[in-house]
Amino acid sequence: MSRLETTAADVSEALLVLRGADDPAPASTVVAAAILGYVSEPGDGVLGRIIDALGVEWTAASLIEHRPESEWSASLVEHGAEVAARELVAGLDRWRPRVDHAAFVRTVEQAARVRARLLIPSDAAWPDGLRGLEAHGPRALWVRGRVDALAESPSIALVGARAASHYGEHVTVEAAAGLVDRGFAIVSGGAYGIDGAAHRSALASGGTTVAFLAGGVDRFYPVGHEALLGRVADTGAVVSELPCGAAPTRWRFLQRNRLIAAAADATVVLEAGIRSGSLNTAGHAAALGRPLGAVPGPVTSPASAGCHRLLREFDAVCVTDASQMAELVAARLPAEASQGEGLDGAALGDGITDDGATDDGAILRRVHGALDDLTEAERRVFDALGVRRSRTVSELAERSRLGTGAVLGGLGALEATGLARRVADGWVRRRSA
Amino acid sequence: MSRLETTAADVSEALLVLRGADDPAPASTVVAAAILGYVSEPGDGVLGRIIDALGVEWTAASLIEHRPESEWSASLVEHGAEVAARELVAGLDRWRPRVDHAAFVRTVEQAARVRARLLIPSDAAWPDGLRGLEAHGPRALWVRGRVDALAESPSIALVGARAASHYGEHVTVEAAAGLVDRGFAIVSGGAYGIDGAAHRSALASGGTTVAFLAGGVDRFYPVGHEALLGRVADTGAVVSELPCGAAPTRWRFLQRNRLIAAAADATVVLEAGIRSGSLNTAGHAAALGRPLGAVPGPVTSPASAGCHRLLREFDAVCVTDASQMAELVAARLPAEASQGEGLDGAALGDGITDDGATDDGAILRRVHGALDDLTEAERRVFDALGVRRSRTVSELAERSRLGTGAVLGGLGALEATGLARRVADGWVRRRSA
């Protein structure tokens, strides 16, 4: 019996709670993913690239069995992952000190005690949007509440500063209610200020809302939002990639922001000062090529200065109400089509329901369908492309973390399937053909 | 003695006041321009095209001598102005009823009485920016105050709604003061609300400010701004293309807006409801390819809804203070260079003064230099091009009012001199090479 199997056996009772009795995934896979999430910090791309090459089970087993570096290296090179091989030593130095069987078992048992659920990337309920994070994606997600809430679409991230003004909270409450009315799930970060107003208003409107935390889901943070997050978990979900017992840190807040941006179909910053962490979420959304909106406010209010910066410098779309925010998501497809070509009525027809109302969900499903056929590299190039701003091949190489050759190959494939378009000084995304 | 010469003789005393004793232009040319301005409504492109083909003196003389249509037509065809020939009859129907020698003499004498000055397009003091209006430009300008104020550069148009909020007026006062401190002349429309705040603040800061009126300069409009406009004329200028005695009409207000947009290096809308006339000024600025800024405000304030629409739909730049508004003008060149190519340090060097500060004037002078070499058609195509938004050949044909062939020819010439660039779905402006 391998040490990975032993560990799985040690937490088998907890796994029943976390995964259910009819778990289609082998316990060793689930435990391997949880172990890798446990030993690493969020967003660790080195670990991601190693997993891409060698799989979660091999990687987790090798860690807990203290496999020598030479064997890791040989396997990585054998699988063509030379870059990961070069990064390996620094990675092992980060992960090995955290390998602690007893502590890991405790964290899993604690998760079961709070009746959390454990999601891994191969699960059907894994939020599709997170795949855009590639090697920097989470290894596992700990979820309190309704697992299905996570994958609800269309969804929109409503984020902003903790130090919100009355104006910012008012606009957020109106926006969340209007978006719920339009069938949107509301994603946010559970913080004071704008985040809290977004969750609260979504709940009050009977909508689904999802909160991503920067620490374990066994302890709701911030403390003042314990009751609110409990209510979020009652009908929606409270989610974290960090194991139970993990405390939030500055790094974890920043990385938590990437999950918010990636999980939602679009991100809107409702009110943010010039140094608000929500600008970091906006940056992630932009980097992922997701639609980004910003709500303007008085130029005399420092609480809106960050939103104005997003409008000026980051090509954010000015959105003033729920209907314009909904358009942001619906436009994920048509906005690309409209660049110089006008809206294509036939293509849009797919998103029109019988009563003539636009079915945002149908439009989004069509985008996702086209993207499902992409290879990993094509997908990374697609994610690196901007919707409005063109990027050069070298910019795309940097963003996708692929070589120039791979980027050019990916662009060729994307152009052929109508997902990318060459413009004078680079490439932009295009609607699916 | 022709009737044009007779008319010039009849107003010779007034001309001494309006043009000075050492007028380099022949009295017949000056009077012809004034007559054509008198008989036509602002922005009459048919008249503009006829003047382009046949000159002001021939046109004015032919009007007052009631030359038969057949002779007009023959001359136009002879000069290759077939389009103007087709539009001629409708034009003559508009202008002929207004030919009235006695009334014209009265208007000129009234202008002299209020000590106005009369500018014609061939004058050195004629504002260069107005040439962008091409056939739709004014025939003459009546100016009270300092003629030189009109051509001061850099200049910026600060416009907005009459129904301004305290917020809008506050932002305008701060912006105008900050721009005056940076050496800008402030152009506006003399109206209540934002316009008035802009003029007042510019005066209070000791700056130059120019007000364009929609009626004759002998009667300052609105009446409540009589004193303010008097003070504008003391150090700056109050200007109109309408002759003295002409009352403002809705059409004249809309056409006045084109003069504001064309005379200034950039236009900023500081506060505007969704139906504010200042959005018309913004539209003119955009059509002329001039930088357009909009100041955001609370989304809960209908007084800012027009500004938000400009940000969302018209590619306006979000500007929150005087420094960002000044950047708008300074960026008129670099913004084009930065499209995918990054800023070109060497090219920008031209605009850097010895102490390292940016000399906006130098940058602008460089743009104007390159444009001086263009033919009329190239210039019209250039004006029709957008800085950020690409336009197709047929859009350019519509905007420039040129045929497709002429547009293609113009684009070829502009591309060769580095002033236009082909992108995937059309053409955009480019910095001069």
Short mmCIF file of N, CA and C in Angstrom, two decimals, chain B residues 345-421:
data_model
loop_
_atom_site.label_atom_id
_atom_site.label_comp_id
_atom_site.label_asym_id
_atom_site.label_seq_id
_atom_site.Cartn_x
_atom_site.Cartn_y
_atom_site.Cartn_z
N GLY B 345 10.47 57.71 -28.20
CA GLY B 345 11.21 58.74 -27.47
C GLY B 345 11.79 59.81 -28.36
N ALA B 346 12.36 59.41 -29.50
CA ALA B 346 12.99 60.38 -30.39
C ALA B 346 11.95 61.35 -30.93
N ALA B 347 10.83 60.81 -31.40
CA ALA B 347 9.79 61.67 -31.95
C ALA B 347 9.25 62.60 -30.88
N LEU B 348 9.11 62.06 -29.66
CA LEU B 348 8.58 62.87 -28.58
C LEU B 348 9.55 63.95 -28.17
N GLY B 349 10.84 63.72 -28.42
CA GLY B 349 11.86 64.68 -28.02
C GLY B 349 11.57 66.08 -28.50
N ASP B 350 10.92 66.17 -29.66
CA ASP B 350 10.59 67.48 -30.21
C ASP B 350 9.75 68.32 -29.26
N GLY B 351 8.97 67.65 -28.43
CA GLY B 351 8.05 68.39 -27.57
C GLY B 351 8.61 68.63 -26.18
N ILE B 352 9.86 68.27 -25.95
CA ILE B 352 10.43 68.43 -24.61
C ILE B 352 11.26 69.71 -24.58
N THR B 353 10.97 70.58 -23.65
CA THR B 353 11.75 71.81 -23.53
C THR B 353 13.02 71.53 -22.75
N ASP B 354 13.89 72.53 -22.68
CA ASP B 354 15.20 72.34 -22.06
C ASP B 354 15.12 71.85 -20.62
N ASP B 355 14.13 72.35 -19.90
CA ASP B 355 14.06 71.94 -18.50
C ASP B 355 13.31 70.63 -18.32
N GLY B 356 13.07 69.94 -19.42
CA GLY B 356 12.46 68.61 -19.32
C GLY B 356 10.95 68.63 -19.31
N ALA B 357 10.37 69.81 -19.21
CA ALA B 357 8.90 69.88 -19.20
C ALA B 357 8.39 69.70 -20.62
N THR B 358 7.21 69.14 -20.75
CA THR B 358 6.65 68.94 -22.08
C THR B 358 6.09 70.24 -22.62
N ASP B 359 6.47 70.57 -23.83
CA ASP B 359 5.97 71.78 -24.48
C ASP B 359 4.85 71.35 -25.41
N ASP B 360 3.63 71.44 -24.90
CA ASP B 360 2.49 70.99 -25.68
C ASP B 360 2.43 71.69 -27.03
N GLY B 361 2.78 72.98 -27.01
CA GLY B 361 2.70 73.77 -28.23
C GLY B 361 3.59 73.19 -29.33
N ALA B 362 4.80 72.77 -28.95
CA ALA B 362 5.73 72.23 -29.94
C ALA B 362 5.17 70.97 -30.58
N ILE B 363 4.58 70.12 -29.75
CA ILE B 363 4.00 68.89 -30.28
C ILE B 363 2.89 69.22 -31.27
N LEU B 364 2.06 70.17 -30.88
CA LEU B 364 0.94 70.52 -31.76
C LEU B 364 1.43 71.16 -33.04
N ARG B 365 2.45 72.01 -32.91
CA ARG B 365 2.96 72.66 -34.12
C ARG B 365 3.47 71.62 -35.11
N ARG B 366 4.08 70.54 -34.58
CA ARG B 366 4.57 69.49 -35.46
C ARG B 366 3.45 68.82 -36.24
N VAL B 367 2.32 68.57 -35.55
CA VAL B 367 1.17 67.96 -36.24
C VAL B 367 0.70 68.89 -37.35
N HIS B 368 0.54 70.16 -36.97
CA HIS B 368 0.01 71.10 -37.96
C HIS B 368 0.94 71.20 -39.15
N GLY B 369 2.24 71.17 -38.93
CA GLY B 369 3.21 71.25 -40.01
C GLY B 369 2.98 70.16 -41.04
N ALA B 370 2.82 68.92 -40.57
CA ALA B 370 2.63 67.79 -41.48
C ALA B 370 1.33 67.96 -42.26
N LEU B 371 0.34 68.50 -41.61
CA LEU B 371 -0.97 68.61 -42.25
C LEU B 371 -1.01 69.72 -43.29
N ASP B 372 -0.12 70.71 -43.13
CA ASP B 372 -0.13 71.83 -44.07
C ASP B 372 0.13 71.38 -45.50
N ASP B 373 0.84 70.23 -45.65
CA ASP B 373 1.21 69.79 -46.99
C ASP B 373 0.11 69.01 -47.69
N LEU B 374 -0.99 68.78 -47.02
CA LEU B 374 -2.04 67.93 -47.61
C LEU B 374 -2.87 68.68 -48.65
N THR B 375 -3.36 67.93 -49.62
CA THR B 375 -4.35 68.50 -50.53
C THR B 375 -5.66 68.60 -49.79
N GLU B 376 -6.59 69.31 -50.40
CA GLU B 376 -7.92 69.47 -49.80
C GLU B 376 -8.56 68.10 -49.53
N ALA B 377 -8.51 67.20 -50.51
CA ALA B 377 -9.16 65.89 -50.35
C ALA B 377 -8.46 65.07 -49.26
N GLU B 378 -7.12 65.10 -49.27
CA GLU B 378 -6.37 64.35 -48.25
C GLU B 378 -6.72 64.87 -46.86
N ARG B 379 -6.82 66.18 -46.77
CA ARG B 379 -7.14 66.80 -45.50
C ARG B 379 -8.53 66.36 -45.03
N ARG B 380 -9.46 66.28 -45.96
CA ARG B 380 -10.81 65.88 -45.57
C ARG B 380 -10.84 64.42 -45.14
N VAL B 381 -10.08 63.58 -45.84
CA VAL B 381 -10.00 62.17 -45.43
C VAL B 381 -9.34 62.09 -44.05
N PHE B 382 -8.26 62.86 -43.87
CA PHE B 382 -7.56 62.85 -42.58
C PHE B 382 -8.52 63.25 -41.46
N ASP B 383 -9.30 64.31 -41.69
CA ASP B 383 -10.24 64.76 -40.67
C ASP B 383 -11.30 63.71 -40.38
N ALA B 384 -11.62 62.91 -41.40
CA ALA B 384 -12.67 61.90 -41.22
C ALA B 384 -12.16 60.67 -40.47
N LEU B 385 -10.85 60.50 -40.43
CA LEU B 385 -10.28 59.33 -39.74
C LEU B 385 -10.38 59.49 -38.23
N GLY B 386 -10.57 58.38 -37.52
CA GLY B 386 -10.56 58.41 -36.06
C GLY B 386 -9.18 58.09 -35.54
N VAL B 387 -8.90 58.56 -34.34
CA VAL B 387 -7.60 58.30 -33.73
C VAL B 387 -7.57 56.88 -33.17
N ARG B 388 -8.67 56.48 -32.52
CA ARG B 388 -8.70 55.17 -31.88
C ARG B 388 -9.61 54.20 -32.62
N ARG B 389 -10.70 54.71 -33.16
CA ARG B 389 -11.71 53.84 -33.79
C ARG B 389 -11.43 53.76 -35.29
N SER B 390 -11.39 52.56 -35.81
CA SER B 390 -11.13 52.44 -37.25
C SER B 390 -12.42 52.70 -38.02
N ARG B 391 -12.25 53.20 -39.25
CA ARG B 391 -13.42 53.46 -40.10
C ARG B 391 -13.19 52.83 -41.46
N THR B 392 -14.27 52.33 -42.05
CA THR B 392 -14.16 51.73 -43.38
C THR B 392 -14.14 52.84 -44.43
N VAL B 393 -13.79 52.44 -45.65
CA VAL B 393 -13.73 53.41 -46.74
C VAL B 393 -15.10 54.06 -46.94
N SER B 394 -16.17 53.25 -46.82
CA SER B 394 -17.48 53.85 -47.07
C SER B 394 -17.87 54.80 -45.93
N GLU B 395 -17.47 54.48 -44.70
CA GLU B 395 -17.71 55.42 -43.60
C GLU B 395 -16.94 56.72 -43.85
N LEU B 396 -15.70 56.56 -44.32
CA LEU B 396 -14.87 57.75 -44.58
C LEU B 396 -15.46 58.58 -45.71
N ALA B 397 -16.02 57.89 -46.71
CA ALA B 397 -16.63 58.62 -47.82
C ALA B 397 -17.80 59.45 -47.31
N GLU B 398 -18.59 58.84 -46.42
CA GLU B 398 -19.75 59.55 -45.89
C GLU B 398 -19.32 60.76 -45.05
N ARG B 399 -18.32 60.51 -44.17
CA ARG B 399 -17.88 61.58 -43.29
C ARG B 399 -17.19 62.71 -44.04
N SER B 400 -16.40 62.34 -45.04
CA SER B 400 -15.61 63.37 -45.73
C SER B 400 -16.40 63.99 -46.86
N ARG B 401 -17.55 63.36 -47.17
CA ARG B 401 -18.37 63.78 -48.30
C ARG B 401 -17.57 63.75 -49.60
N LEU B 402 -16.69 62.75 -49.70
CA LEU B 402 -15.93 62.53 -50.93
C LEU B 402 -16.39 61.21 -51.52
N GLY B 403 -16.12 61.00 -52.81
CA GLY B 403 -16.42 59.71 -53.43
C GLY B 403 -15.44 58.65 -52.94
N THR B 404 -15.81 57.38 -53.17
CA THR B 404 -14.96 56.27 -52.72
C THR B 404 -13.57 56.36 -53.34
N GLY B 405 -13.54 56.71 -54.62
CA GLY B 405 -12.24 56.80 -55.30
C GLY B 405 -11.35 57.86 -54.67
N ALA B 406 -11.94 59.01 -54.38
CA ALA B 406 -11.17 60.10 -53.79
C ALA B 406 -10.68 59.70 -52.40
N VAL B 407 -11.53 58.96 -51.66
CA VAL B 407 -11.13 58.51 -50.32
C VAL B 407 -9.95 57.56 -50.42
N LEU B 408 -10.04 56.60 -51.36
CA LEU B 408 -8.95 55.64 -51.53
C LEU B 408 -7.65 56.35 -51.92
N GLY B 409 -7.78 57.33 -52.83
CA GLY B 409 -6.60 58.09 -53.22
C GLY B 409 -6.01 58.83 -52.04
N GLY B 410 -6.89 59.46 -51.28
CA GLY B 410 -6.44 60.21 -50.10
C GLY B 410 -5.77 59.30 -49.10
N LEU B 411 -6.35 58.13 -48.87
CA LEU B 411 -5.79 57.19 -47.90
C LEU B 411 -4.39 56.74 -48.33
N GLY B 412 -4.25 56.52 -49.63
CA GLY B 412 -2.95 56.11 -50.14
C GLY B 412 -1.89 57.17 -49.83
N ALA B 413 -2.25 58.43 -50.10
CA ALA B 413 -1.31 59.52 -49.86
C ALA B 413 -1.02 59.66 -48.36
N LEU B 414 -2.07 59.54 -47.55
CA LEU B 414 -1.89 59.69 -46.10
C LEU B 414 -1.06 58.54 -45.54
N GLU B 415 -1.27 57.34 -46.08
CA GLU B 415 -0.49 56.19 -45.61
C GLU B 415 0.98 56.40 -45.97
N ALA B 416 1.21 56.90 -47.17
CA ALA B 416 2.58 57.10 -47.62
C ALA B 416 3.31 58.11 -46.75
N THR B 417 2.58 59.13 -46.26
CA THR B 417 3.24 60.14 -45.43
C THR B 417 3.10 59.80 -43.94
N GLY B 418 2.59 58.60 -43.65
CA GLY B 418 2.55 58.15 -42.25
C GLY B 418 1.42 58.78 -41.45
N LEU B 419 0.40 59.32 -42.11
CA LEU B 419 -0.68 59.97 -41.38
C LEU B 419 -1.91 59.06 -41.22
N ALA B 420 -1.94 57.97 -41.97
CA ALA B 420 -3.05 57.03 -41.84
C ALA B 420 -2.46 55.62 -41.80
N ARG B 421 -3.21 54.73 -41.22
CA ARG B 421 -2.71 53.37 -41.10
C ARG B 421 -3.87 52.42 -41.35
#
